Structures are given as structure tokens and as C-alpha cells.
PDB file as gemmi writes it, atoms N, CA and C in Angstrom:
CRYST1    1.000    1.000    1.000  90.00  90.00  90.00 P 1                      
ATOM      1  N   MET A   1     135.513  76.712 133.993  1.00  0.00           N  
ATOM      2  CA  MET A   1     134.420  75.871 134.431  1.00  0.00           C  
ATOM      3  C   MET A   1     133.616  76.529 135.556  1.00  0.00           C  
ATOM      4  N   THR A   2     134.308  77.275 136.421  1.00  0.00           N  
ATOM      5  CA  THR A   2     133.628  77.939 137.523  1.00  0.00           C  
ATOM      6  C   THR A   2     132.618  78.971 137.011  1.00  0.00           C  
ATOM      7  N   GLY A   3     132.960  79.635 135.922  1.00  0.00           N  
ATOM      8  CA  GLY A   3     132.048  80.619 135.341  1.00  0.00           C  
ATOM      9  C   GLY A   3     130.743  79.984 134.893  1.00  0.00           C  
ATOM     10  N   TRP A   4     130.824  78.821 134.265  1.00  0.00           N  
ATOM     11  CA  TRP A   4     129.615  78.131 133.810  1.00  0.00           C  
ATOM     12  C   TRP A   4     128.762  77.674 134.980  1.00  0.00           C  
ATOM     13  N   ILE A   5     129.412  77.220 136.041  1.00  0.00           N  
ATOM     14  CA  ILE A   5     128.658  76.818 137.223  1.00  0.00           C  
ATOM     15  C   ILE A   5     127.901  78.015 137.794  1.00  0.00           C  
ATOM     16  N   ALA A   6     128.561  79.164 137.860  1.00  0.00           N  
ATOM     17  CA  ALA A   6     127.908  80.374 138.369  1.00  0.00           C  
ATOM     18  C   ALA A   6     126.732  80.772 137.483  1.00  0.00           C  
ATOM     19  N   ILE A   7     126.902  80.653 136.176  1.00  0.00           N  
ATOM     20  CA  ILE A   7     125.818  80.994 135.250  1.00  0.00           C  
ATOM     21  C   ILE A   7     124.638  80.048 135.435  1.00  0.00           C  
ATOM     22  N   LEU A   8     124.910  78.755 135.550  1.00  0.00           N  
ATOM     23  CA  LEU A   8     123.833  77.780 135.728  1.00  0.00           C  
ATOM     24  C   LEU A   8     123.113  77.959 137.059  1.00  0.00           C  
ATOM     25  N   VAL A   9     123.859  78.218 138.124  1.00  0.00           N  
ATOM     26  CA  VAL A   9     123.237  78.442 139.431  1.00  0.00           C  
ATOM     27  C   VAL A   9     122.382  79.704 139.402  1.00  0.00           C  
ATOM     28  N   THR A  10     122.887  80.752 138.770  1.00  0.00           N  
ATOM     29  CA  THR A  10     122.124  81.997 138.659  1.00  0.00           C  
ATOM     30  C   THR A  10     120.854  81.792 137.841  1.00  0.00           C  
ATOM     31  N   ALA A  11     120.957  81.068 136.728  1.00  0.00           N  
ATOM     32  CA  ALA A  11     119.779  80.800 135.897  1.00  0.00           C  
ATOM     33  C   ALA A  11     118.747  79.998 136.680  1.00  0.00           C  
ATOM     34  N   ALA A  12     119.199  78.985 137.414  1.00  0.00           N  
ATOM     35  CA  ALA A  12     118.268  78.181 138.219  1.00  0.00           C  
ATOM     36  C   ALA A  12     117.618  79.036 139.307  1.00  0.00           C  
ATOM     37  N   GLY A  13     118.400  79.905 139.945  1.00  0.00           N  
ATOM     38  CA  GLY A  13     117.854  80.796 140.969  1.00  0.00           C  
ATOM     39  C   GLY A  13     116.811  81.734 140.403  1.00  0.00           C  
ATOM     40  N   CYS A  14     117.072  82.300 139.234  1.00  0.00           N  
ATOM     41  CA  CYS A  14     116.101  83.193 138.600  1.00  0.00           C  
ATOM     42  C   CYS A  14     114.819  82.450 138.249  1.00  0.00           C  
ATOM     43  N   TYR A  15     114.956  81.233 137.758  1.00  0.00           N  
ATOM     44  CA  TYR A  15     113.780  80.435 137.433  1.00  0.00           C  
ATOM     45  C   TYR A  15     112.957  80.139 138.685  1.00  0.00           C  
ATOM     46  N   LEU A  16     113.635  79.796 139.778  1.00  0.00           N  
ATOM     47  CA  LEU A  16     112.923  79.500 141.018  1.00  0.00           C  
ATOM     48  C   LEU A  16     112.207  80.731 141.576  1.00  0.00           C  
ATOM     49  N   VAL A  17     112.860  81.894 141.493  1.00  0.00           N  
ATOM     50  CA  VAL A  17     112.212  83.126 141.962  1.00  0.00           C  
ATOM     51  C   VAL A  17     110.980  83.422 141.114  1.00  0.00           C  
ATOM     52  N   LYS A  18     111.091  83.233 139.800  1.00  0.00           N  
ATOM     53  CA  LYS A  18     109.945  83.440 138.914  1.00  0.00           C  
ATOM     54  C   LYS A  18     108.814  82.465 139.263  1.00  0.00           C  
ATOM     55  N   LEU A  19     109.172  81.205 139.510  1.00  0.00           N  
ATOM     56  CA  LEU A  19     108.176  80.202 139.872  1.00  0.00           C  
ATOM     57  C   LEU A  19     107.503  80.538 141.194  1.00  0.00           C  
ATOM     58  N   LEU A  20     108.283  80.992 142.171  1.00  0.00           N  
ATOM     59  CA  LEU A  20     107.701  81.385 143.458  1.00  0.00           C  
ATOM     60  C   LEU A  20     106.743  82.559 143.293  1.00  0.00           C  
ATOM     61  N   GLY A  21     107.083  83.486 142.402  1.00  0.00           N  
ATOM     62  CA  GLY A  21     106.207  84.616 142.143  1.00  0.00           C  
ATOM     63  C   GLY A  21     104.877  84.194 141.559  1.00  0.00           C  
ATOM     64  N   LEU A  22     104.887  83.149 140.746  1.00  0.00           N  
ATOM     65  CA  LEU A  22     103.636  82.653 140.166  1.00  0.00           C  
ATOM     66  C   LEU A  22     102.788  81.899 141.183  1.00  0.00           C  
ATOM     67  N   LEU A  23     103.412  81.396 142.244  1.00  0.00           N  
ATOM     68  CA  LEU A  23     102.689  80.628 143.252  1.00  0.00           C  
ATOM     69  C   LEU A  23     102.053  81.503 144.335  1.00  0.00           C  
ATOM     70  N   VAL A  24     102.370  82.801 144.359  1.00  0.00           N  
ATOM     71  CA  VAL A  24     101.799  83.701 145.362  1.00  0.00           C  
ATOM     72  C   VAL A  24     100.319  83.906 145.044  1.00  0.00           C  
ATOM     73  N   PRO A  25      99.454  83.771 146.033  1.00  0.00           N  
ATOM     74  CA  PRO A  25      98.012  83.969 145.783  1.00  0.00           C  
ATOM     75  C   PRO A  25      97.716  85.389 145.299  1.00  0.00           C  
ATOM     76  N   ALA A  26      96.762  85.506 144.407  1.00  0.00           N  
ATOM     77  CA  ALA A  26      96.401  86.806 143.835  1.00  0.00           C  
ATOM     78  C   ALA A  26      95.928  87.777 144.908  1.00  0.00           C  
ATOM     79  N   GLY A  27      95.267  87.280 145.934  1.00  0.00           N  
ATOM     80  CA  GLY A  27      94.778  88.148 147.003  1.00  0.00           C  
ATOM     81  C   GLY A  27      95.901  88.858 147.738  1.00  0.00           C  
ATOM     82  N   ALA A  28      97.038  88.190 147.869  1.00  0.00           N  
ATOM     83  CA  ALA A  28      98.183  88.807 148.550  1.00  0.00           C  
ATOM     84  C   ALA A  28      98.771  89.941 147.727  1.00  0.00           C  
ATOM     85  N   LEU A  29      98.672  89.836 146.410  1.00  0.00           N  
ATOM     86  CA  LEU A  29      99.237  90.866 145.535  1.00  0.00           C  
ATOM     87  C   LEU A  29      98.338  92.081 145.389  1.00  0.00           C  
ATOM     88  N   GLU A  30      97.082  91.956 145.770  1.00  0.00           N  
ATOM     89  CA  GLU A  30      96.133  93.061 145.619  1.00  0.00           C  
ATOM     90  C   GLU A  30      96.084  93.982 146.828  1.00  0.00           C  
ATOM     91  N   ARG A  31      96.823  93.686 147.869  1.00  0.00           N  
ATOM     92  CA  ARG A  31      96.842  94.552 149.050  1.00  0.00           C  
ATOM     93  C   ARG A  31      97.464  95.902 148.679  1.00  0.00           C  
ATOM     94  N   PRO A  32      96.926  97.005 149.220  1.00  0.00           N  
ATOM     95  CA  PRO A  32      97.445  98.329 148.883  1.00  0.00           C  
ATOM     96  C   PRO A  32      98.936  98.503 149.208  1.00  0.00           C  
ATOM     97  N   LEU A  33      99.386  97.985 150.336  1.00  0.00           N  
ATOM     98  CA  LEU A  33     100.794  98.119 150.702  1.00  0.00           C  
ATOM     99  C   LEU A  33     101.692  97.376 149.715  1.00  0.00           C  
ATOM    100  N   VAL A  34     101.302  96.191 149.314  1.00  0.00           N  
ATOM    101  CA  VAL A  34     102.090  95.403 148.363  1.00  0.00           C  
ATOM    102  C   VAL A  34     102.131  96.103 147.011  1.00  0.00           C  
ATOM    103  N   ARG A  35     101.024  96.648 146.589  1.00  0.00           N  
ATOM    104  CA  ARG A  35     100.980  97.361 145.298  1.00  0.00           C  
ATOM    105  C   ARG A  35     101.882  98.598 145.330  1.00  0.00           C  
ATOM    106  N   ARG A  36     101.844  99.343 146.464  1.00  0.00           N  
ATOM    107  CA  ARG A  36     102.688 100.525 146.603  1.00  0.00           C  
ATOM    108  C   ARG A  36     104.166 100.154 146.590  1.00  0.00           C  
ATOM    109  N   LEU A  37     104.511  99.099 147.321  1.00  0.00           N  
ATOM    110  CA  LEU A  37     105.905  98.647 147.355  1.00  0.00           C  
ATOM    111  C   LEU A  37     106.364  98.160 145.990  1.00  0.00           C  
ATOM    112  N   ALA A  38     105.500  97.446 145.291  1.00  0.00           N  
ATOM    113  CA  ALA A  38     105.853  96.949 143.964  1.00  0.00           C  
ATOM    114  C   ALA A  38     106.084  98.095 142.981  1.00  0.00           C  
ATOM    115  N   ALA A  39     105.402  99.195 143.177  1.00  0.00           N  
ATOM    116  CA  ALA A  39     105.582 100.351 142.299  1.00  0.00           C  
ATOM    117  C   ALA A  39     106.835 101.148 142.646  1.00  0.00           C  
ATOM    118  N   LEU A  40     107.158 101.231 143.934  1.00  0.00           N  
ATOM    119  CA  LEU A  40     108.265 102.095 144.360  1.00  0.00           C  
ATOM    120  C   LEU A  40     109.612 101.386 144.476  1.00  0.00           C  
ATOM    121  N   LEU A  41     109.613 100.103 144.730  1.00  0.00           N  
ATOM    122  CA  LEU A  41     110.859  99.386 144.954  1.00  0.00           C  
ATOM    123  C   LEU A  41     111.809  99.406 143.752  1.00  0.00           C  
ATOM    124  N   PRO A  42     111.341  99.174 142.521  1.00  0.00           N  
ATOM    125  CA  PRO A  42     112.273  99.238 141.386  1.00  0.00           C  
ATOM    126  C   PRO A  42     112.903 100.619 141.221  1.00  0.00           C  
ATOM    127  N   VAL A  43     112.133 101.663 141.456  1.00  0.00           N  
ATOM    128  CA  VAL A  43     112.668 103.025 141.337  1.00  0.00           C  
ATOM    129  C   VAL A  43     113.742 103.260 142.386  1.00  0.00           C  
ATOM    130  N   ALA A  44     113.500 102.830 143.616  1.00  0.00           N  
ATOM    131  CA  ALA A  44     114.482 103.005 144.689  1.00  0.00           C  
ATOM    132  C   ALA A  44     115.751 102.210 144.414  1.00  0.00           C  
ATOM    133  N   LEU A  45     115.612 100.993 143.924  1.00  0.00           N  
ATOM    134  CA  LEU A  45     116.788 100.187 143.625  1.00  0.00           C  
ATOM    135  C   LEU A  45     117.598 100.774 142.478  1.00  0.00           C  
ATOM    136  N   LEU A  46     116.925 101.267 141.448  1.00  0.00           N  
ATOM    137  CA  LEU A  46     117.627 101.886 140.323  1.00  0.00           C  
ATOM    138  C   LEU A  46     118.330 103.167 140.762  1.00  0.00           C  
ATOM    139  N   ALA A  47     117.693 103.962 141.607  1.00  0.00           N  
ATOM    140  CA  ALA A  47     118.320 105.184 142.116  1.00  0.00           C  
ATOM    141  C   ALA A  47     119.550 104.853 142.962  1.00  0.00           C  
ATOM    142  N   ALA A  48     119.452 103.824 143.791  1.00  0.00           N  
ATOM    143  CA  ALA A  48     120.594 103.421 144.616  1.00  0.00           C  
ATOM    144  C   ALA A  48     121.744 102.919 143.746  1.00  0.00           C  
ATOM    145  N   LEU A  49     121.435 102.135 142.721  1.00  0.00           N  
ATOM    146  CA  LEU A  49     122.481 101.647 141.818  1.00  0.00           C  
ATOM    147  C   LEU A  49     123.139 102.794 141.069  1.00  0.00           C  
ATOM    148  N   THR A  50     122.342 103.741 140.604  1.00  0.00           N  
ATOM    149  CA  THR A  50     122.891 104.902 139.899  1.00  0.00           C  
ATOM    150  C   THR A  50     123.799 105.712 140.809  1.00  0.00           C  
ATOM    151  N   ALA A  51     123.371 105.964 142.024  1.00  0.00           N  
ATOM    152  CA  ALA A  51     124.196 106.725 142.973  1.00  0.00           C  
ATOM    153  C   ALA A  51     125.483 105.979 143.297  1.00  0.00           C  
ATOM    154  N   GLN A  52     125.389 104.682 143.489  1.00  0.00           N  
ATOM    155  CA  GLN A  52     126.587 103.890 143.806  1.00  0.00           C  
ATOM    156  C   GLN A  52     127.571 103.925 142.648  1.00  0.00           C  
ATOM    157  N   GLN A  53     127.085 103.822 141.419  1.00  0.00           N  
ATOM    158  CA  GLN A  53     127.974 103.843 140.269  1.00  0.00           C  
ATOM    159  C   GLN A  53     128.545 105.236 139.998  1.00  0.00           C  
ATOM    160  N   ALA A  54     127.797 106.276 140.314  1.00  0.00           N  
ATOM    161  CA  ALA A  54     128.245 107.636 140.012  1.00  0.00           C  
ATOM    162  C   ALA A  54     129.176 108.207 141.067  1.00  0.00           C  
ATOM    163  N   PHE A  55     129.055 107.770 142.302  1.00  0.00           N  
ATOM    164  CA  PHE A  55     129.798 108.414 143.382  1.00  0.00           C  
ATOM    165  C   PHE A  55     130.789 107.506 144.105  1.00  0.00           C  
ATOM    166  N   SER A  56     131.109 106.344 143.532  1.00  0.00           N  
ATOM    167  CA  SER A  56     132.078 105.487 144.209  1.00  0.00           C  
ATOM    168  C   SER A  56     133.000 104.812 143.210  1.00  0.00           C  
ATOM    169  N   THR A  57     134.201 104.539 143.698  1.00  0.00           N  
ATOM    170  CA  THR A  57     135.181 103.737 142.978  1.00  0.00           C  
ATOM    171  C   THR A  57     135.720 102.744 143.981  1.00  0.00           C  
ATOM    172  N   GLY A  58     135.403 101.481 143.781  1.00  0.00           N  
ATOM    173  CA  GLY A  58     135.790 100.490 144.777  1.00  0.00           C  
ATOM    174  C   GLY A  58     135.053 100.764 146.068  1.00  0.00           C  
ATOM    175  N   SER A  59     135.804 101.021 147.128  1.00  0.00           N  
ATOM    176  CA  SER A  59     135.173 101.329 148.412  1.00  0.00           C  
ATOM    177  C   SER A  59     135.349 102.796 148.797  1.00  0.00           C  
ATOM    178  N   HIS A  60     135.732 103.625 147.821  1.00  0.00           N  
ATOM    179  CA  HIS A  60     135.971 105.043 148.089  1.00  0.00           C  
ATOM    180  C   HIS A  60     134.879 105.911 147.469  1.00  0.00           C  
ATOM    181  N   LEU A  61     134.510 106.943 148.204  1.00  0.00           N  
ATOM    182  CA  LEU A  61     133.554 107.921 147.718  1.00  0.00           C  
ATOM    183  C   LEU A  61     134.299 108.941 146.868  1.00  0.00           C  
ATOM    184  N   VAL A  62     133.821 109.191 145.648  1.00  0.00           N  
ATOM    185  CA  VAL A  62     134.496 110.119 144.739  1.00  0.00           C  
ATOM    186  C   VAL A  62     133.485 111.095 144.141  1.00  0.00           C  
ATOM    187  N   LEU A  63     133.987 112.232 143.732  1.00  0.00           N  
ATOM    188  CA  LEU A  63     133.183 113.230 143.037  1.00  0.00           C  
ATOM    189  C   LEU A  63     133.963 113.595 141.784  1.00  0.00           C  
ATOM    190  N   ASP A  64     133.593 113.013 140.649  1.00  0.00           N  
ATOM    191  CA  ASP A  64     134.347 113.220 139.420  1.00  0.00           C  
ATOM    192  C   ASP A  64     133.411 113.530 138.254  1.00  0.00           C  
ATOM    193  N   ALA A  65     133.861 113.259 137.050  1.00  0.00           N  
ATOM    194  CA  ALA A  65     133.092 113.590 135.852  1.00  0.00           C  
ATOM    195  C   ALA A  65     131.753 112.865 135.803  1.00  0.00           C  
ATOM    196  N   ARG A  66     131.687 111.678 136.387  1.00  0.00           N  
ATOM    197  CA  ARG A  66     130.416 110.940 136.384  1.00  0.00           C  
ATOM    198  C   ARG A  66     129.341 111.696 137.145  1.00  0.00           C  
ATOM    199  N   ALA A  67     129.725 112.348 138.234  1.00  0.00           N  
ATOM    200  CA  ALA A  67     128.761 113.127 139.011  1.00  0.00           C  
ATOM    201  C   ALA A  67     128.247 114.315 138.193  1.00  0.00           C  
ATOM    202  N   ALA A  68     129.125 114.938 137.430  1.00  0.00           N  
ATOM    203  CA  ALA A  68     128.700 116.044 136.572  1.00  0.00           C  
ATOM    204  C   ALA A  68     127.728 115.553 135.502  1.00  0.00           C  
ATOM    205  N   GLY A  69     128.005 114.389 134.936  1.00  0.00           N  
ATOM    206  CA  GLY A  69     127.104 113.804 133.946  1.00  0.00           C  
ATOM    207  C   GLY A  69     125.747 113.467 134.541  1.00  0.00           C  
ATOM    208  N   LEU A  70     125.749 112.938 135.750  1.00  0.00           N  
ATOM    209  CA  LEU A  70     124.492 112.638 136.436  1.00  0.00           C  
ATOM    210  C   LEU A  70     123.711 113.923 136.704  1.00  0.00           C  
ATOM    211  N   GLY A  71     124.417 114.969 137.087  1.00  0.00           N  
ATOM    212  CA  GLY A  71     123.761 116.257 137.301  1.00  0.00           C  
ATOM    213  C   GLY A  71     123.127 116.787 136.024  1.00  0.00           C  
ATOM    214  N   ALA A  72     123.831 116.627 134.907  1.00  0.00           N  
ATOM    215  CA  ALA A  72     123.280 117.064 133.619  1.00  0.00           C  
ATOM    216  C   ALA A  72     122.040 116.251 133.261  1.00  0.00           C  
ATOM    217  N   ALA A  73     122.071 114.952 133.550  1.00  0.00           N  
ATOM    218  CA  ALA A  73     120.905 114.109 133.268  1.00  0.00           C  
ATOM    219  C   ALA A  73     119.715 114.522 134.117  1.00  0.00           C  
ATOM    220  N   VAL A  74     119.960 114.808 135.381  1.00  0.00           N  
ATOM    221  CA  VAL A  74     118.872 115.250 136.268  1.00  0.00           C  
ATOM    222  C   VAL A  74     118.296 116.570 135.766  1.00  0.00           C  
ATOM    223  N   PHE A  75     119.172 117.488 135.359  1.00  0.00           N  
ATOM    224  CA  PHE A  75     118.724 118.779 134.830  1.00  0.00           C  
ATOM    225  C   PHE A  75     117.853 118.579 133.587  1.00  0.00           C  
ATOM    226  N   ALA A  76     118.293 117.685 132.690  1.00  0.00           N  
ATOM    227  CA  ALA A  76     117.512 117.410 131.477  1.00  0.00           C  
ATOM    228  C   ALA A  76     116.162 116.765 131.839  1.00  0.00           C  
ATOM    229  N   LEU A  77     116.160 115.918 132.866  1.00  0.00           N  
ATOM    230  CA  LEU A  77     114.894 115.307 133.290  1.00  0.00           C  
ATOM    231  C   LEU A  77     113.941 116.344 133.872  1.00  0.00           C  
ATOM    232  N   VAL A  78     114.485 117.291 134.622  1.00  0.00           N  
ATOM    233  CA  VAL A  78     113.647 118.356 135.190  1.00  0.00           C  
ATOM    234  C   VAL A  78     113.015 119.175 134.066  1.00  0.00           C  
ATOM    235  N   LEU A  79     113.750 119.355 132.976  1.00  0.00           N  
ATOM    236  CA  LEU A  79     113.216 120.074 131.814  1.00  0.00           C  
ATOM    237  C   LEU A  79     112.305 119.197 130.955  1.00  0.00           C  
ATOM    238  N   ARG A  80     112.090 117.952 131.382  1.00  0.00           N  
ATOM    239  CA  ARG A  80     111.245 116.989 130.679  1.00  0.00           C  
ATOM    240  C   ARG A  80     111.749 116.692 129.275  1.00  0.00           C  
ATOM    241  N   ALA A  81     113.059 116.549 129.147  1.00  0.00           N  
ATOM    242  CA  ALA A  81     113.652 116.207 127.854  1.00  0.00           C  
ATOM    243  C   ALA A  81     113.387 114.739 127.532  1.00  0.00           C  
ATOM    244  N   PRO A  82     113.374 114.388 126.247  1.00  0.00           N  
ATOM    245  CA  PRO A  82     113.222 112.975 125.866  1.00  0.00           C  
ATOM    246  C   PRO A  82     114.414 112.147 126.376  1.00  0.00           C  
ATOM    247  N   PHE A  83     114.209 110.840 126.487  1.00  0.00           N  
ATOM    248  CA  PHE A  83     115.207 109.955 127.057  1.00  0.00           C  
ATOM    249  C   PHE A  83     116.559 110.060 126.346  1.00  0.00           C  
ATOM    250  N   LEU A  84     116.560 110.066 125.018  1.00  0.00           N  
ATOM    251  CA  LEU A  84     117.830 110.139 124.289  1.00  0.00           C  
ATOM    252  C   LEU A  84     118.553 111.455 124.542  1.00  0.00           C  
ATOM    253  N   VAL A  85     117.820 112.520 124.724  1.00  0.00           N  
ATOM    254  CA  VAL A  85     118.436 113.812 125.049  1.00  0.00           C  
ATOM    255  C   VAL A  85     119.046 113.757 126.446  1.00  0.00           C  
ATOM    256  N   VAL A  86     118.383 113.107 127.379  1.00  0.00           N  
ATOM    257  CA  VAL A  86     118.905 112.955 128.741  1.00  0.00           C  
ATOM    258  C   VAL A  86     120.225 112.189 128.704  1.00  0.00           C  
ATOM    259  N   VAL A  87     120.236 111.067 128.006  1.00  0.00           N  
ATOM    260  CA  VAL A  87     121.458 110.258 127.897  1.00  0.00           C  
ATOM    261  C   VAL A  87     122.545 111.042 127.176  1.00  0.00           C  
ATOM    262  N   GLY A  88     122.186 111.714 126.102  1.00  0.00           N  
ATOM    263  CA  GLY A  88     123.171 112.505 125.355  1.00  0.00           C  
ATOM    264  C   GLY A  88     123.766 113.626 126.193  1.00  0.00           C  
ATOM    265  N   ALA A  89     122.948 114.283 126.977  1.00  0.00           N  
ATOM    266  CA  ALA A  89     123.455 115.353 127.851  1.00  0.00           C  
ATOM    267  C   ALA A  89     124.420 114.794 128.886  1.00  0.00           C  
ATOM    268  N   ALA A  90     124.080 113.665 129.471  1.00  0.00           N  
ATOM    269  CA  ALA A  90     124.959 113.040 130.466  1.00  0.00           C  
ATOM    270  C   ALA A  90     126.286 112.647 129.839  1.00  0.00           C  
ATOM    271  N   VAL A  91     126.241 112.060 128.661  1.00  0.00           N  
ATOM    272  CA  VAL A  91     127.469 111.636 127.980  1.00  0.00           C  
ATOM    273  C   VAL A  91     128.320 112.843 127.604  1.00  0.00           C  
ATOM    274  N   ALA A  92     127.692 113.862 127.058  1.00  0.00           N  
ATOM    275  CA  ALA A  92     128.426 115.044 126.611  1.00  0.00           C  
ATOM    276  C   ALA A  92     129.092 115.761 127.789  1.00  0.00           C  
ATOM    277  N   VAL A  93     128.366 115.935 128.867  1.00  0.00           N  
ATOM    278  CA  VAL A  93     128.939 116.630 130.040  1.00  0.00           C  
ATOM    279  C   VAL A  93     130.051 115.806 130.661  1.00  0.00           C  
ATOM    280  N   THR A  94     129.850 114.500 130.787  1.00  0.00           N  
ATOM    281  CA  THR A  94     130.893 113.636 131.341  1.00  0.00           C  
ATOM    282  C   THR A  94     132.140 113.696 130.476  1.00  0.00           C  
ATOM    283  N   ALA A  95     131.979 113.582 129.181  1.00  0.00           N  
ATOM    284  CA  ALA A  95     133.130 113.640 128.280  1.00  0.00           C  
ATOM    285  C   ALA A  95     133.803 115.003 128.327  1.00  0.00           C  
ATOM    286  N   GLY A  96     132.999 116.059 128.401  1.00  0.00           N  
ATOM    287  CA  GLY A  96     133.575 117.401 128.469  1.00  0.00           C  
ATOM    288  C   GLY A  96     134.392 117.627 129.726  1.00  0.00           C  
ATOM    289  N   VAL A  97     133.873 117.179 130.852  1.00  0.00           N  
ATOM    290  CA  VAL A  97     134.605 117.331 132.116  1.00  0.00           C  
ATOM    291  C   VAL A  97     135.884 116.513 132.093  1.00  0.00           C  
ATOM    292  N   ARG A  98     135.808 115.307 131.540  1.00  0.00           N  
ATOM    293  CA  ARG A  98     137.020 114.476 131.446  1.00  0.00           C  
ATOM    294  C   ARG A  98     138.030 115.091 130.517  1.00  0.00           C  
ATOM    295  N   ALA A  99     137.570 115.702 129.425  1.00  0.00           N  
ATOM    296  CA  ALA A  99     138.489 116.342 128.475  1.00  0.00           C  
ATOM    297  C   ALA A  99     139.182 117.549 129.108  1.00  0.00           C  
ATOM    298  N   LEU A 100     138.494 118.217 130.012  1.00  0.00           N  
ATOM    299  CA  LEU A 100     139.083 119.376 130.695  1.00  0.00           C  
ATOM    300  C   LEU A 100     140.026 118.950 131.831  1.00  0.00           C  
ATOM    301  N   GLY A 101     140.095 117.643 132.054  1.00  0.00           N  
ATOM    302  CA  GLY A 101     141.020 117.163 133.073  1.00  0.00           C  
ATOM    303  C   GLY A 101     140.404 116.898 134.415  1.00  0.00           C  
ATOM    304  N   GLY A 102     139.083 116.840 134.495  1.00  0.00           N  
ATOM    305  CA  GLY A 102     138.400 116.628 135.766  1.00  0.00           C  
ATOM    306  C   GLY A 102     138.097 115.247 135.959  1.00  0.00           C  
TER     307      GLY A 102                                                      
END                                                                             
């Protein structure tokens, strides 16, 4: 039952945030600083989430196969590879390092 309560509270919270976003005046959203933040904030949050998932286990900092996979993905991105190639490179390198015992 607790799980359903959490789901309902989360759904209501998301709806309220969406509603608040619709109530913001258009003039406030057209400011250059707000536009810049709106463009950069999702990228920063995604980068932080990726780093947290790749370099930590619980509350410990680790350097394991996930870091090698992330490095392979970054390398593929620098080479301007398509998205599926980037994901495939990350998966292949991570699996290879794990298979070698790393």
C-alpha cells in the first residue's frame, strides 16, 4: 500500500509542477538568462547523473568496468559516431572489461 501512496503523491507532484510551469508569464521565460539556463540545465543534470552512476557504488567512489564503458562512449562521441554506435561501444567495452575480470 505504501508503494501506491508514493506513486500517487509523485503523480500529483508532477502534475502540480507542470501546472505551475503553465502559469509562469511568457515574459519571464523570454529573458536571456532563463533561456540559457533552460538550455544548459538538462545537460548538466544528465552529466551529473551519468557520473554518479558510473563512478559510485552506494556511498563509495569506484573505478571499474562502467568507467571504461563511459570512456568508450565519450571516445565514440568525439568521433561523432551515431547514437547506437556510442551505446554499442559502451556496452562492448564494459562487457569486455568485466569478462577480463576488471
